[in-house]
Amino acid sequence: MSPSPTTDRPTRAIRRRRLLRQLVVAGIVGLLLVSAPWLWTVVAAHGHRYDETGAPRADVVIVLGTEVLADGRPSVRLAGRLATAAELVHSGRARVVLVSGDGNGVSGDEPVAMTRHLTGALGVDPERIVGDPAGLDTYDSCVRARDVYGVRRALIVTQSYHLSRAVTLCRTVGMDVDGVAARCAGCGTGLLAGKAVRDYLAAPKAAWDAVLARPPAVHSPATPALQDALRGN
């Protein structure tokens, strides 16, 4: 005997609710899986993030490069990173600055622009600055700071949306690193939101690089430049 339309309606409703629950659970599981690399960076960096005034001391502060303007000046974000690093030096929390970026970047030579701004507008002694022109991404900057420049303990400066990933990558490759959130005067809400989304999407690559211990894109022999700068300052 076939079910009547009136008894079949509750059955269909139950099936729809069950399917909806399954879809919701699948969505939550999928979101957690996709978010796992980003959560890894947040958890691993916990306790190692500071603002400018609360930063601990370290001999070296690493500044990560980013966009340079057409006239050679640093962009708003890069200027904020440099201003924060300069304050760390002037306040005695750091002795030497390692500016790490792309020397052949699409927007220009990042380490040269960074050095020029630090020495010109921010009054940092050029003897306290060492440039790495092959810090092509965050992971490369960390590995090269360790292998090429001999850094074992450092502060690292970048904007807050990028800070957990930077700290986590540097600590994963074996450095004792604390992050300092950079200034970003003039950074609009839209810009910061967009960069935060970009950083979220970059987390899987960061995790993949760390798991594989990927060598940096540019191999360079070790140099005493940073150690020489420390001895002189």
mmCIF file with all atom_site columns, C-alpha atoms in Angstrom:
data_model
loop_
_atom_site.group_PDB
_atom_site.id
_atom_site.type_symbol
_atom_site.label_atom_id
_atom_site.label_alt_id
_atom_site.label_comp_id
_atom_site.label_asym_id
_atom_site.label_entity_id
_atom_site.label_seq_id
_atom_site.pdbx_PDB_ins_code
_atom_site.Cartn_x
_atom_site.Cartn_y
_atom_site.Cartn_z
_atom_site.occupancy
_atom_site.B_iso_or_equiv
_atom_site.pdbx_formal_charge
_atom_site.auth_seq_id
_atom_site.auth_comp_id
_atom_site.auth_asym_id
_atom_site.auth_atom_id
_atom_site.pdbx_PDB_model_num
ATOM 1   C CA . MET A 1 1   ? 0.000  0.000  0.000   1.00 0.00 ? 1   MET A CA 1
ATOM 2   C CA . SER A 1 2   ? 1.591  3.307  -1.077  1.00 0.00 ? 2   SER A CA 1
ATOM 3   C CA . PRO A 1 3   ? 1.956  6.173  1.466   1.00 0.00 ? 3   PRO A CA 1
ATOM 4   C CA . SER A 1 4   ? -0.636 8.887  1.273   1.00 0.00 ? 4   SER A CA 1
ATOM 5   C CA . PRO A 1 5   ? 0.431  12.444 0.320   1.00 0.00 ? 5   PRO A CA 1
ATOM 6   C CA . THR A 1 6   ? -0.257 13.593 3.868   1.00 0.00 ? 6   THR A CA 1
ATOM 7   C CA . THR A 1 7   ? 2.082  11.018 5.453   1.00 0.00 ? 7   THR A CA 1
ATOM 8   C CA . ASP A 1 8   ? 4.755  11.526 2.779   1.00 0.00 ? 8   ASP A CA 1
ATOM 9   C CA . ARG A 1 9   ? 5.122  15.277 3.439   1.00 0.00 ? 9   ARG A CA 1
ATOM 10  C CA . PRO A 1 10  ? 6.657  14.897 6.967   1.00 0.00 ? 10  PRO A CA 1
ATOM 11  C CA . THR A 1 11  ? 9.071  12.290 5.577   1.00 0.00 ? 11  THR A CA 1
ATOM 12  C CA . ARG A 1 12  ? 10.268 14.677 2.868   1.00 0.00 ? 12  ARG A CA 1
ATOM 13  C CA . ALA A 1 13  ? 10.664 17.468 5.430   1.00 0.00 ? 13  ALA A CA 1
ATOM 14  C CA . ILE A 1 14  ? 12.785 15.219 7.665   1.00 0.00 ? 14  ILE A CA 1
ATOM 15  C CA . ARG A 1 15  ? 14.990 14.308 4.704   1.00 0.00 ? 15  ARG A CA 1
ATOM 16  C CA . ARG A 1 16  ? 15.438 17.960 3.772   1.00 0.00 ? 16  ARG A CA 1
ATOM 17  C CA . ARG A 1 17  ? 16.431 18.858 7.348   1.00 0.00 ? 17  ARG A CA 1
ATOM 18  C CA . ARG A 1 18  ? 18.862 15.941 7.467   1.00 0.00 ? 18  ARG A CA 1
ATOM 19  C CA . LEU A 1 19  ? 20.408 17.003 4.150   1.00 0.00 ? 19  LEU A CA 1
ATOM 20  C CA . LEU A 1 20  ? 20.672 20.582 5.367   1.00 0.00 ? 20  LEU A CA 1
ATOM 21  C CA . ARG A 1 21  ? 22.447 19.460 8.548   1.00 0.00 ? 21  ARG A CA 1
ATOM 22  C CA . GLN A 1 22  ? 24.857 17.356 6.513   1.00 0.00 ? 22  GLN A CA 1
ATOM 23  C CA . LEU A 1 23  ? 25.615 20.297 4.233   1.00 0.00 ? 23  LEU A CA 1
ATOM 24  C CA . VAL A 1 24  ? 26.224 22.601 7.206   1.00 0.00 ? 24  VAL A CA 1
ATOM 25  C CA . VAL A 1 25  ? 28.555 20.069 8.864   1.00 0.00 ? 25  VAL A CA 1
ATOM 26  C CA . ALA A 1 26  ? 30.411 19.531 5.583   1.00 0.00 ? 26  ALA A CA 1
ATOM 27  C CA . GLY A 1 27  ? 30.773 23.298 5.174   1.00 0.00 ? 27  GLY A CA 1
ATOM 28  C CA . ILE A 1 28  ? 32.161 23.716 8.684   1.00 0.00 ? 28  ILE A CA 1
ATOM 29  C CA . VAL A 1 29  ? 34.614 20.844 8.211   1.00 0.00 ? 29  VAL A CA 1
ATOM 30  C CA . GLY A 1 30  ? 35.716 22.263 4.864   1.00 0.00 ? 30  GLY A CA 1
ATOM 31  C CA . LEU A 1 31  ? 36.222 25.724 6.351   1.00 0.00 ? 31  LEU A CA 1
ATOM 32  C CA . LEU A 1 32  ? 38.307 24.295 9.185   1.00 0.00 ? 32  LEU A CA 1
ATOM 33  C CA . LEU A 1 33  ? 40.479 22.358 6.742   1.00 0.00 ? 33  LEU A CA 1
ATOM 34  C CA . VAL A 1 34  ? 40.998 25.395 4.537   1.00 0.00 ? 34  VAL A CA 1
ATOM 35  C CA . SER A 1 35  ? 41.707 27.574 7.574   1.00 0.00 ? 35  SER A CA 1
ATOM 36  C CA . ALA A 1 36  ? 44.125 25.134 9.237   1.00 0.00 ? 36  ALA A CA 1
ATOM 37  C CA . PRO A 1 37  ? 47.314 26.711 7.802   1.00 0.00 ? 37  PRO A CA 1
ATOM 38  C CA . TRP A 1 38  ? 46.182 30.198 8.834   1.00 0.00 ? 38  TRP A CA 1
ATOM 39  C CA . LEU A 1 39  ? 45.262 28.936 12.309  1.00 0.00 ? 39  LEU A CA 1
ATOM 40  C CA . TRP A 1 40  ? 48.714 27.352 12.533  1.00 0.00 ? 40  TRP A CA 1
ATOM 41  C CA . THR A 1 41  ? 50.377 30.731 11.964  1.00 0.00 ? 41  THR A CA 1
ATOM 42  C CA . VAL A 1 42  ? 48.172 32.420 14.555  1.00 0.00 ? 42  VAL A CA 1
ATOM 43  C CA . VAL A 1 43  ? 48.716 29.768 17.239  1.00 0.00 ? 43  VAL A CA 1
ATOM 44  C CA . ALA A 1 44  ? 52.462 29.445 16.600  1.00 0.00 ? 44  ALA A CA 1
ATOM 45  C CA . ALA A 1 45  ? 52.959 33.216 16.832  1.00 0.00 ? 45  ALA A CA 1
ATOM 46  C CA . HIS A 1 46  ? 50.966 33.544 20.060  1.00 0.00 ? 46  HIS A CA 1
ATOM 47  C CA . GLY A 1 47  ? 53.051 35.214 22.742  1.00 0.00 ? 47  GLY A CA 1
ATOM 48  C CA . HIS A 1 48  ? 55.551 36.520 20.189  1.00 0.00 ? 48  HIS A CA 1
ATOM 49  C CA . ARG A 1 49  ? 53.652 39.559 18.886  1.00 0.00 ? 49  ARG A CA 1
ATOM 50  C CA . TYR A 1 50  ? 54.229 43.032 20.312  1.00 0.00 ? 50  TYR A CA 1
ATOM 51  C CA . ASP A 1 51  ? 53.429 46.625 19.616  1.00 0.00 ? 51  ASP A CA 1
ATOM 52  C CA . GLU A 1 52  ? 56.191 49.155 19.133  1.00 0.00 ? 52  GLU A CA 1
ATOM 53  C CA . THR A 1 53  ? 56.360 50.336 22.746  1.00 0.00 ? 53  THR A CA 1
ATOM 54  C CA . GLY A 1 54  ? 56.241 46.866 24.288  1.00 0.00 ? 54  GLY A CA 1
ATOM 55  C CA . ALA A 1 55  ? 58.790 45.183 22.049  1.00 0.00 ? 55  ALA A CA 1
ATOM 56  C CA . PRO A 1 56  ? 61.622 43.232 23.704  1.00 0.00 ? 56  PRO A CA 1
ATOM 57  C CA . ARG A 1 57  ? 65.270 43.808 22.863  1.00 0.00 ? 57  ARG A CA 1
ATOM 58  C CA . ALA A 1 58  ? 67.290 42.092 20.140  1.00 0.00 ? 58  ALA A CA 1
ATOM 59  C CA . ASP A 1 59  ? 70.508 42.914 18.326  1.00 0.00 ? 59  ASP A CA 1
ATOM 60  C CA . VAL A 1 60  ? 68.829 42.701 14.915  1.00 0.00 ? 60  VAL A CA 1
ATOM 61  C CA . VAL A 1 61  ? 65.532 43.967 13.566  1.00 0.00 ? 61  VAL A CA 1
ATOM 62  C CA . ILE A 1 62  ? 64.425 42.525 10.221  1.00 0.00 ? 62  ILE A CA 1
ATOM 63  C CA . VAL A 1 63  ? 62.222 44.721 8.051   1.00 0.00 ? 63  VAL A CA 1
ATOM 64  C CA . LEU A 1 64  ? 60.301 42.932 5.318   1.00 0.00 ? 64  LEU A CA 1
ATOM 65  C CA . GLY A 1 65  ? 60.059 44.740 2.008   1.00 0.00 ? 65  GLY A CA 1
ATOM 66  C CA . THR A 1 66  ? 56.981 45.603 0.021   1.00 0.00 ? 66  THR A CA 1
ATOM 67  C CA . GLU A 1 67  ? 55.890 48.042 -2.688  1.00 0.00 ? 67  GLU A CA 1
ATOM 68  C CA . VAL A 1 68  ? 58.048 51.028 -3.663  1.00 0.00 ? 68  VAL A CA 1
ATOM 69  C CA . LEU A 1 69  ? 56.448 54.050 -5.344  1.00 0.00 ? 69  LEU A CA 1
ATOM 70  C CA . ALA A 1 70  ? 57.348 55.152 -8.866  1.00 0.00 ? 70  ALA A CA 1
ATOM 71  C CA . ASP A 1 71  ? 59.518 57.993 -7.520  1.00 0.00 ? 71  ASP A CA 1
ATOM 72  C CA . GLY A 1 72  ? 61.562 55.592 -5.387  1.00 0.00 ? 72  GLY A CA 1
ATOM 73  C CA . ARG A 1 73  ? 59.901 56.448 -2.093  1.00 0.00 ? 73  ARG A CA 1
ATOM 74  C CA . PRO A 1 74  ? 58.465 53.660 0.071   1.00 0.00 ? 74  PRO A CA 1
ATOM 75  C CA . SER A 1 75  ? 54.752 53.023 -0.085  1.00 0.00 ? 75  SER A CA 1
ATOM 76  C CA . VAL A 1 76  ? 52.574 53.786 2.941   1.00 0.00 ? 76  VAL A CA 1
ATOM 77  C CA . ARG A 1 77  ? 52.947 50.269 4.319   1.00 0.00 ? 77  ARG A CA 1
ATOM 78  C CA . LEU A 1 78  ? 56.690 50.140 3.751   1.00 0.00 ? 78  LEU A CA 1
ATOM 79  C CA . ALA A 1 79  ? 57.168 53.594 5.277   1.00 0.00 ? 79  ALA A CA 1
ATOM 80  C CA . GLY A 1 80  ? 55.296 52.408 8.361   1.00 0.00 ? 80  GLY A CA 1
ATOM 81  C CA . ARG A 1 81  ? 57.556 49.376 8.711   1.00 0.00 ? 81  ARG A CA 1
ATOM 82  C CA . LEU A 1 82  ? 60.656 51.527 8.390   1.00 0.00 ? 82  LEU A CA 1
ATOM 83  C CA . ALA A 1 83  ? 59.405 54.108 10.889  1.00 0.00 ? 83  ALA A CA 1
ATOM 84  C CA . THR A 1 84  ? 58.768 51.346 13.411  1.00 0.00 ? 84  THR A CA 1
ATOM 85  C CA . ALA A 1 85  ? 62.218 49.823 12.855  1.00 0.00 ? 85  ALA A CA 1
ATOM 86  C CA . ALA A 1 86  ? 63.873 53.238 13.201  1.00 0.00 ? 86  ALA A CA 1
ATOM 87  C CA . GLU A 1 87  ? 62.114 53.785 16.512  1.00 0.00 ? 87  GLU A CA 1
ATOM 88  C CA . LEU A 1 88  ? 63.340 50.400 17.749  1.00 0.00 ? 88  LEU A CA 1
ATOM 89  C CA . VAL A 1 89  ? 66.902 51.443 16.915  1.00 0.00 ? 89  VAL A CA 1
ATOM 90  C CA . HIS A 1 90  ? 66.602 54.935 18.369  1.00 0.00 ? 90  HIS A CA 1
ATOM 91  C CA . SER A 1 91  ? 65.080 53.573 21.595  1.00 0.00 ? 91  SER A CA 1
ATOM 92  C CA . GLY A 1 92  ? 67.854 51.001 22.008  1.00 0.00 ? 92  GLY A CA 1
ATOM 93  C CA . ARG A 1 93  ? 65.667 47.941 21.453  1.00 0.00 ? 93  ARG A CA 1
ATOM 94  C CA . ALA A 1 94  ? 67.687 46.969 18.365  1.00 0.00 ? 94  ALA A CA 1
ATOM 95  C CA . ARG A 1 95  ? 71.196 47.735 17.139  1.00 0.00 ? 95  ARG A CA 1
ATOM 96  C CA . VAL A 1 96  ? 71.236 46.797 13.454  1.00 0.00 ? 96  VAL A CA 1
ATOM 97  C CA . VAL A 1 97  ? 68.540 46.733 10.764  1.00 0.00 ? 97  VAL A CA 1
ATOM 98  C CA . LEU A 1 98  ? 68.389 43.997 8.137   1.00 0.00 ? 98  LEU A CA 1
ATOM 99  C CA . VAL A 1 99  ? 66.249 45.279 5.260   1.00 0.00 ? 99  VAL A CA 1
ATOM 100 C CA . SER A 1 100 ? 65.069 42.267 3.288   1.00 0.00 ? 100 SER A CA 1
ATOM 101 C CA . GLY A 1 101 ? 63.230 42.579 -0.002  1.00 0.00 ? 101 GLY A CA 1
ATOM 102 C CA . ASP A 1 102 ? 63.303 42.152 -3.751  1.00 0.00 ? 102 ASP A CA 1
ATOM 103 C CA . GLY A 1 103 ? 66.175 44.014 -5.361  1.00 0.00 ? 103 GLY A CA 1
ATOM 104 C CA . ASN A 1 104 ? 64.559 43.536 -8.771  1.00 0.00 ? 104 ASN A CA 1
ATOM 105 C CA . GLY A 1 105 ? 60.962 44.019 -7.762  1.00 0.00 ? 105 GLY A CA 1
ATOM 106 C CA . VAL A 1 106 ? 58.235 45.104 -10.130 1.00 0.00 ? 106 VAL A CA 1
ATOM 107 C CA . SER A 1 107 ? 57.969 48.432 -8.296  1.00 0.00 ? 107 SER A CA 1
ATOM 108 C CA . GLY A 1 108 ? 61.711 48.943 -7.817  1.00 0.00 ? 108 GLY A CA 1
ATOM 109 C CA . ASP A 1 109 ? 64.691 47.987 -5.673  1.00 0.00 ? 109 ASP A CA 1
ATOM 110 C CA . GLU A 1 110 ? 63.120 47.526 -2.250  1.00 0.00 ? 110 GLU A CA 1
ATOM 111 C CA . PRO A 1 111 ? 66.259 47.283 -0.061  1.00 0.00 ? 111 PRO A CA 1
ATOM 112 C CA . VAL A 1 112 ? 67.803 50.369 -1.699  1.00 0.00 ? 112 VAL A CA 1
ATOM 113 C CA . ALA A 1 113 ? 64.617 52.387 -1.179  1.00 0.00 ? 113 ALA A CA 1
ATOM 114 C CA . MET A 1 114 ? 64.394 51.131 2.401   1.00 0.00 ? 114 MET A CA 1
ATOM 115 C CA . THR A 1 115 ? 67.993 52.058 3.176   1.00 0.00 ? 115 THR A CA 1
ATOM 116 C CA . ARG A 1 116 ? 67.592 55.492 1.625   1.00 0.00 ? 116 ARG A CA 1
ATOM 117 C CA . HIS A 1 117 ? 64.497 56.214 3.703   1.00 0.00 ? 117 HIS A CA 1
ATOM 118 C CA . LEU A 1 118 ? 66.034 54.949 6.927   1.00 0.00 ? 118 LEU A CA 1
ATOM 119 C CA . THR A 1 119 ? 69.151 57.062 6.557   1.00 0.00 ? 119 THR A CA 1
ATOM 120 C CA . GLY A 1 120 ? 67.479 60.139 5.092   1.00 0.00 ? 120 GLY A CA 1
ATOM 121 C CA . ALA A 1 121 ? 64.056 60.712 6.570   1.00 0.00 ? 121 ALA A CA 1
ATOM 122 C CA . LEU A 1 122 ? 64.489 58.620 9.722   1.00 0.00 ? 122 LEU A CA 1
ATOM 123 C CA . GLY A 1 123 ? 68.044 59.392 10.790  1.00 0.00 ? 123 GLY A CA 1
ATOM 124 C CA . VAL A 1 124 ? 69.395 55.865 11.125  1.00 0.00 ? 124 VAL A CA 1
ATOM 125 C CA . ASP A 1 125 ? 73.175 55.572 10.843  1.00 0.00 ? 125 ASP A CA 1
ATOM 126 C CA . PRO A 1 126 ? 73.971 53.800 7.525   1.00 0.00 ? 126 PRO A CA 1
ATOM 127 C CA . GLU A 1 127 ? 76.546 51.708 9.388   1.00 0.00 ? 127 GLU A CA 1
ATOM 128 C CA . ARG A 1 128 ? 73.630 50.095 11.209  1.00 0.00 ? 128 ARG A CA 1
ATOM 129 C CA . ILE A 1 129 ? 71.873 48.921 8.023   1.00 0.00 ? 129 ILE A CA 1
ATOM 130 C CA . VAL A 1 130 ? 72.485 45.751 6.020   1.00 0.00 ? 130 VAL A CA 1
ATOM 131 C CA . GLY A 1 131 ? 70.513 44.983 2.865   1.00 0.00 ? 131 GLY A CA 1
ATOM 132 C CA . ASP A 1 132 ? 69.362 41.615 1.520   1.00 0.00 ? 132 ASP A CA 1
ATOM 133 C CA . PRO A 1 133 ? 68.211 42.079 -2.099  1.00 0.00 ? 133 PRO A CA 1
ATOM 134 C CA . ALA A 1 134 ? 67.044 38.467 -2.445  1.00 0.00 ? 134 ALA A CA 1
ATOM 135 C CA . GLY A 1 135 ? 64.337 38.351 0.213   1.00 0.00 ? 135 GLY A CA 1
ATOM 136 C CA . LEU A 1 136 ? 61.790 37.542 -2.468  1.00 0.00 ? 136 LEU A CA 1
ATOM 137 C CA . ASP A 1 137 ? 59.093 36.454 -0.049  1.00 0.00 ? 137 ASP A CA 1
ATOM 138 C CA . THR A 1 138 ? 58.614 36.066 3.687   1.00 0.00 ? 138 THR A CA 1
ATOM 139 C CA . TYR A 1 139 ? 59.941 32.517 3.827   1.00 0.00 ? 139 TYR A CA 1
ATOM 140 C CA . ASP A 1 140 ? 63.037 33.395 1.797   1.00 0.00 ? 140 ASP A CA 1
ATOM 141 C CA . SER A 1 141 ? 63.709 36.408 4.028   1.00 0.00 ? 141 SER A CA 1
ATOM 142 C CA . CYS A 1 142 ? 63.675 34.172 7.110   1.00 0.00 ? 142 CYS A CA 1
ATOM 143 C CA . VAL A 1 143 ? 65.877 31.425 5.674   1.00 0.00 ? 143 VAL A CA 1
ATOM 144 C CA . ARG A 1 144 ? 68.370 33.885 4.205   1.00 0.00 ? 144 ARG A CA 1
ATOM 145 C CA . ALA A 1 145 ? 68.536 35.868 7.461   1.00 0.00 ? 145 ALA A CA 1
ATOM 146 C CA . ARG A 1 146 ? 69.553 32.629 9.159   1.00 0.00 ? 146 ARG A CA 1
ATOM 147 C CA . ASP A 1 147 ? 71.866 31.119 6.551   1.00 0.00 ? 147 ASP A CA 1
ATOM 148 C CA . VAL A 1 148 ? 73.378 34.093 4.723   1.00 0.00 ? 148 VAL A CA 1
ATOM 149 C CA . TYR A 1 149 ? 73.502 36.693 7.516   1.00 0.00 ? 149 TYR A CA 1
ATOM 150 C CA . GLY A 1 150 ? 73.864 34.444 10.549  1.00 0.00 ? 150 GLY A CA 1
ATOM 151 C CA . VAL A 1 151 ? 70.820 35.732 12.439  1.00 0.00 ? 151 VAL A CA 1
ATOM 152 C CA . ARG A 1 152 ? 69.724 33.601 15.366  1.00 0.00 ? 152 ARG A CA 1
ATOM 153 C CA . ARG A 1 153 ? 67.747 36.109 17.421  1.00 0.00 ? 153 ARG A CA 1
ATOM 154 C CA . ALA A 1 154 ? 65.800 39.053 15.984  1.00 0.00 ? 154 ALA A CA 1
ATOM 155 C CA . LEU A 1 155 ? 62.741 41.222 15.951  1.00 0.00 ? 155 LEU A CA 1
ATOM 156 C CA . ILE A 1 156 ? 60.758 41.232 12.725  1.00 0.00 ? 156 ILE A CA 1
ATOM 157 C CA . VAL A 1 157 ? 58.655 44.195 11.607  1.00 0.00 ? 157 VAL A CA 1
ATOM 158 C CA . THR A 1 158 ? 55.628 44.141 9.348   1.00 0.00 ? 158 THR A CA 1
ATOM 159 C CA . GLN A 1 159 ? 51.956 45.131 9.533   1.00 0.00 ? 159 GLN A CA 1
ATOM 160 C CA . SER A 1 160 ? 49.700 43.254 11.946  1.00 0.00 ? 160 SER A CA 1
ATOM 161 C CA . TYR A 1 161 ? 47.841 41.318 9.221   1.00 0.00 ? 161 TYR A CA 1
ATOM 162 C CA . HIS A 1 162 ? 51.169 39.796 8.096   1.00 0.00 ? 162 HIS A CA 1
ATOM 163 C CA . LEU A 1 163 ? 52.884 39.504 11.464  1.00 0.00 ? 163 LEU A CA 1
ATOM 164 C CA . SER A 1 164 ? 51.762 36.026 12.569  1.00 0.00 ? 164 SER A CA 1
ATOM 165 C CA . ARG A 1 165 ? 52.868 34.433 9.304   1.00 0.00 ? 165 ARG A CA 1
ATOM 166 C CA . ALA A 1 166 ? 56.234 36.204 9.403   1.00 0.00 ? 166 ALA A CA 1
ATOM 167 C CA . VAL A 1 167 ? 56.901 35.251 13.026  1.00 0.00 ? 167 VAL A CA 1
ATOM 168 C CA . THR A 1 168 ? 55.800 31.660 12.509  1.00 0.00 ? 168 THR A CA 1
ATOM 169 C CA . LEU A 1 169 ? 57.939 31.121 9.420   1.00 0.00 ? 169 LEU A CA 1
ATOM 170 C CA . CYS A 1 170 ? 61.062 32.562 11.023  1.00 0.00 ? 170 CYS A CA 1
ATOM 171 C CA . ARG A 1 171 ? 60.561 30.550 14.188  1.00 0.00 ? 171 ARG A CA 1
ATOM 172 C CA . THR A 1 172 ? 59.858 27.410 12.146  1.00 0.00 ? 172 THR A CA 1
ATOM 173 C CA . VAL A 1 173 ? 63.244 27.681 10.421  1.00 0.00 ? 173 VAL A CA 1
ATOM 174 C CA . GLY A 1 174 ? 64.959 27.871 13.790  1.00 0.00 ? 174 GLY A CA 1
ATOM 175 C CA . MET A 1 175 ? 65.307 31.535 14.688  1.00 0.00 ? 175 MET A CA 1
ATOM 176 C CA . ASP A 1 176 ? 64.255 33.066 17.988  1.00 0.00 ? 176 ASP A CA 1
ATOM 177 C CA . VAL A 1 177 ? 62.031 35.803 16.570  1.00 0.00 ? 177 VAL A CA 1
ATOM 178 C CA . ASP A 1 178 ? 59.495 38.180 18.070  1.00 0.00 ? 178 ASP A CA 1
ATOM 179 C CA . GLY A 1 179 ? 57.228 40.265 15.863  1.00 0.00 ? 179 GLY A CA 1
ATOM 180 C CA . VAL A 1 180 ? 56.566 43.980 16.137  1.00 0.00 ? 180 VAL A CA 1
ATOM 181 C CA . ALA A 1 181 ? 53.447 45.393 14.512  1.00 0.00 ? 181 ALA A CA 1
ATOM 182 C CA . ALA A 1 182 ? 54.376 48.201 12.144  1.00 0.00 ? 182 ALA A CA 1
ATOM 183 C CA . ARG A 1 183 ? 52.702 51.557 11.872  1.00 0.00 ? 183 ARG A CA 1
ATOM 184 C CA . CYS A 1 184 ? 50.389 52.089 8.936   1.00 0.00 ? 184 CYS A CA 1
ATOM 185 C CA . ALA A 1 185 ? 49.357 55.745 8.944   1.00 0.00 ? 185 ALA A CA 1
ATOM 186 C CA . GLY A 1 186 ? 47.147 56.373 5.953   1.00 0.00 ? 186 GLY A CA 1
ATOM 187 C CA . CYS A 1 187 ? 46.237 52.731 5.427   1.00 0.00 ? 187 CYS A CA 1
ATOM 188 C CA . GLY A 1 188 ? 42.511 52.618 4.760   1.00 0.00 ? 188 GLY A CA 1
ATOM 189 C CA . THR A 1 189 ? 40.137 49.950 6.035   1.00 0.00 ? 189 THR A CA 1
ATOM 190 C CA . GLY A 1 190 ? 39.682 48.562 2.529   1.00 0.00 ? 190 GLY A CA 1
ATOM 191 C CA . LEU A 1 191 ? 43.419 48.203 2.001   1.00 0.00 ? 191 LEU A CA 1
ATOM 192 C CA . LEU A 1 192 ? 43.952 46.464 5.332   1.00 0.00 ? 192 LEU A CA 1
ATOM 193 C CA . ALA A 1 193 ? 40.987 44.133 4.773   1.00 0.00 ? 193 ALA A CA 1
ATOM 194 C CA . GLY A 1 194 ? 42.255 43.198 1.331   1.00 0.00 ? 194 GLY A CA 1
ATOM 195 C CA . LYS A 1 195 ? 45.744 42.497 2.641   1.00 0.00 ? 195 LYS A CA 1
ATOM 196 C CA . ALA A 1 196 ? 44.338 40.414 5.486   1.00 0.00 ? 196 ALA A CA 1
ATOM 197 C CA . VAL A 1 197 ? 42.452 38.257 2.967   1.00 0.00 ? 197 VAL A CA 1
ATOM 198 C CA . ARG A 1 198 ? 45.588 37.928 0.865   1.00 0.00 ? 198 ARG A CA 1
ATOM 199 C CA . ASP A 1 199 ? 47.568 36.829 3.921   1.00 0.00 ? 199 ASP A CA 1
ATOM 200 C CA . TYR A 1 200 ? 44.900 34.253 4.792   1.00 0.00 ? 200 TYR A CA 1
ATOM 201 C CA . LEU A 1 201 ? 45.204 32.828 1.281   1.00 0.00 ? 201 LEU A CA 1
ATOM 202 C CA . ALA A 1 202 ? 49.015 32.816 1.526   1.00 0.00 ? 202 ALA A CA 1
ATOM 203 C CA . ALA A 1 203 ? 49.031 30.613 4.631   1.00 0.00 ? 203 ALA A CA 1
ATOM 204 C CA . PRO A 1 204 ? 48.839 27.255 2.783   1.00 0.00 ? 204 PRO A CA 1
ATOM 205 C CA . LYS A 1 205 ? 51.959 28.099 0.765   1.00 0.00 ? 205 LYS A CA 1
ATOM 206 C CA . ALA A 1 206 ? 53.723 29.136 3.973   1.00 0.00 ? 206 ALA A CA 1
ATOM 207 C CA . ALA A 1 207 ? 52.858 25.806 5.586   1.00 0.00 ? 207 ALA A CA 1
ATOM 208 C CA . TRP A 1 208 ? 53.963 23.907 2.467   1.00 0.00 ? 208 TRP A CA 1
ATOM 209 C CA . ASP A 1 209 ? 57.298 25.745 2.355   1.00 0.00 ? 209 ASP A CA 1
ATOM 210 C CA . ALA A 1 210 ? 57.889 25.049 6.047   1.00 0.00 ? 210 ALA A CA 1
ATOM 211 C CA . VAL A 1 211 ? 57.013 21.352 5.811   1.00 0.00 ? 211 VAL A CA 1
ATOM 212 C CA . LEU A 1 212 ? 59.246 20.836 2.774   1.00 0.00 ? 212 LEU A CA 1
ATOM 213 C CA . ALA A 1 213 ? 62.040 23.071 4.161   1.00 0.00 ? 213 ALA A CA 1
ATOM 214 C CA . ARG A 1 214 ? 62.155 24.661 0.719   1.00 0.00 ? 214 ARG A CA 1
ATOM 215 C CA . PRO A 1 215 ? 65.490 26.276 -0.161  1.00 0.00 ? 215 PRO A CA 1
ATOM 216 C CA . PRO A 1 216 ? 65.272 29.993 -0.972  1.00 0.00 ? 216 PRO A CA 1
ATOM 217 C CA . ALA A 1 217 ? 64.902 31.023 -4.601  1.00 0.00 ? 217 ALA A CA 1
ATOM 218 C CA . VAL A 1 218 ? 68.335 32.680 -4.578  1.00 0.00 ? 218 VAL A CA 1
ATOM 219 C CA . HIS A 1 219 ? 71.311 30.904 -3.051  1.00 0.00 ? 219 HIS A CA 1
ATOM 220 C CA . SER A 1 220 ? 74.074 33.116 -1.668  1.00 0.00 ? 220 SER A CA 1
ATOM 221 C CA . PRO A 1 221 ? 77.200 32.345 0.327   1.00 0.00 ? 221 PRO A CA 1
ATOM 222 C CA . ALA A 1 222 ? 77.292 33.402 3.957   1.00 0.00 ? 222 ALA A CA 1
ATOM 223 C CA . THR A 1 223 ? 78.459 36.967 4.523   1.00 0.00 ? 223 THR A CA 1
ATOM 224 C CA . PRO A 1 224 ? 79.844 38.630 7.673   1.00 0.00 ? 224 PRO A CA 1
ATOM 225 C CA . ALA A 1 225 ? 78.177 41.955 6.784   1.00 0.00 ? 225 ALA A CA 1
ATOM 226 C CA . LEU A 1 226 ? 75.648 41.854 9.583   1.00 0.00 ? 226 LEU A CA 1
ATOM 227 C CA . GLN A 1 227 ? 78.094 40.616 12.185  1.00 0.00 ? 227 GLN A CA 1
ATOM 228 C CA . ASP A 1 228 ? 80.507 43.364 11.134  1.00 0.00 ? 228 ASP A CA 1
ATOM 229 C CA . ALA A 1 229 ? 77.743 45.935 11.589  1.00 0.00 ? 229 ALA A CA 1
ATOM 230 C CA . LEU A 1 230 ? 77.031 44.574 15.079  1.00 0.00 ? 230 LEU A CA 1
ATOM 231 C CA . ARG A 1 231 ? 80.686 44.779 16.048  1.00 0.00 ? 231 ARG A CA 1
ATOM 232 C CA . GLY A 1 232 ? 80.778 48.389 14.923  1.00 0.00 ? 232 GLY A CA 1
ATOM 233 C CA . ASN A 1 233 ? 77.602 49.337 16.779  1.00 0.00 ? 233 ASN A CA 1
#
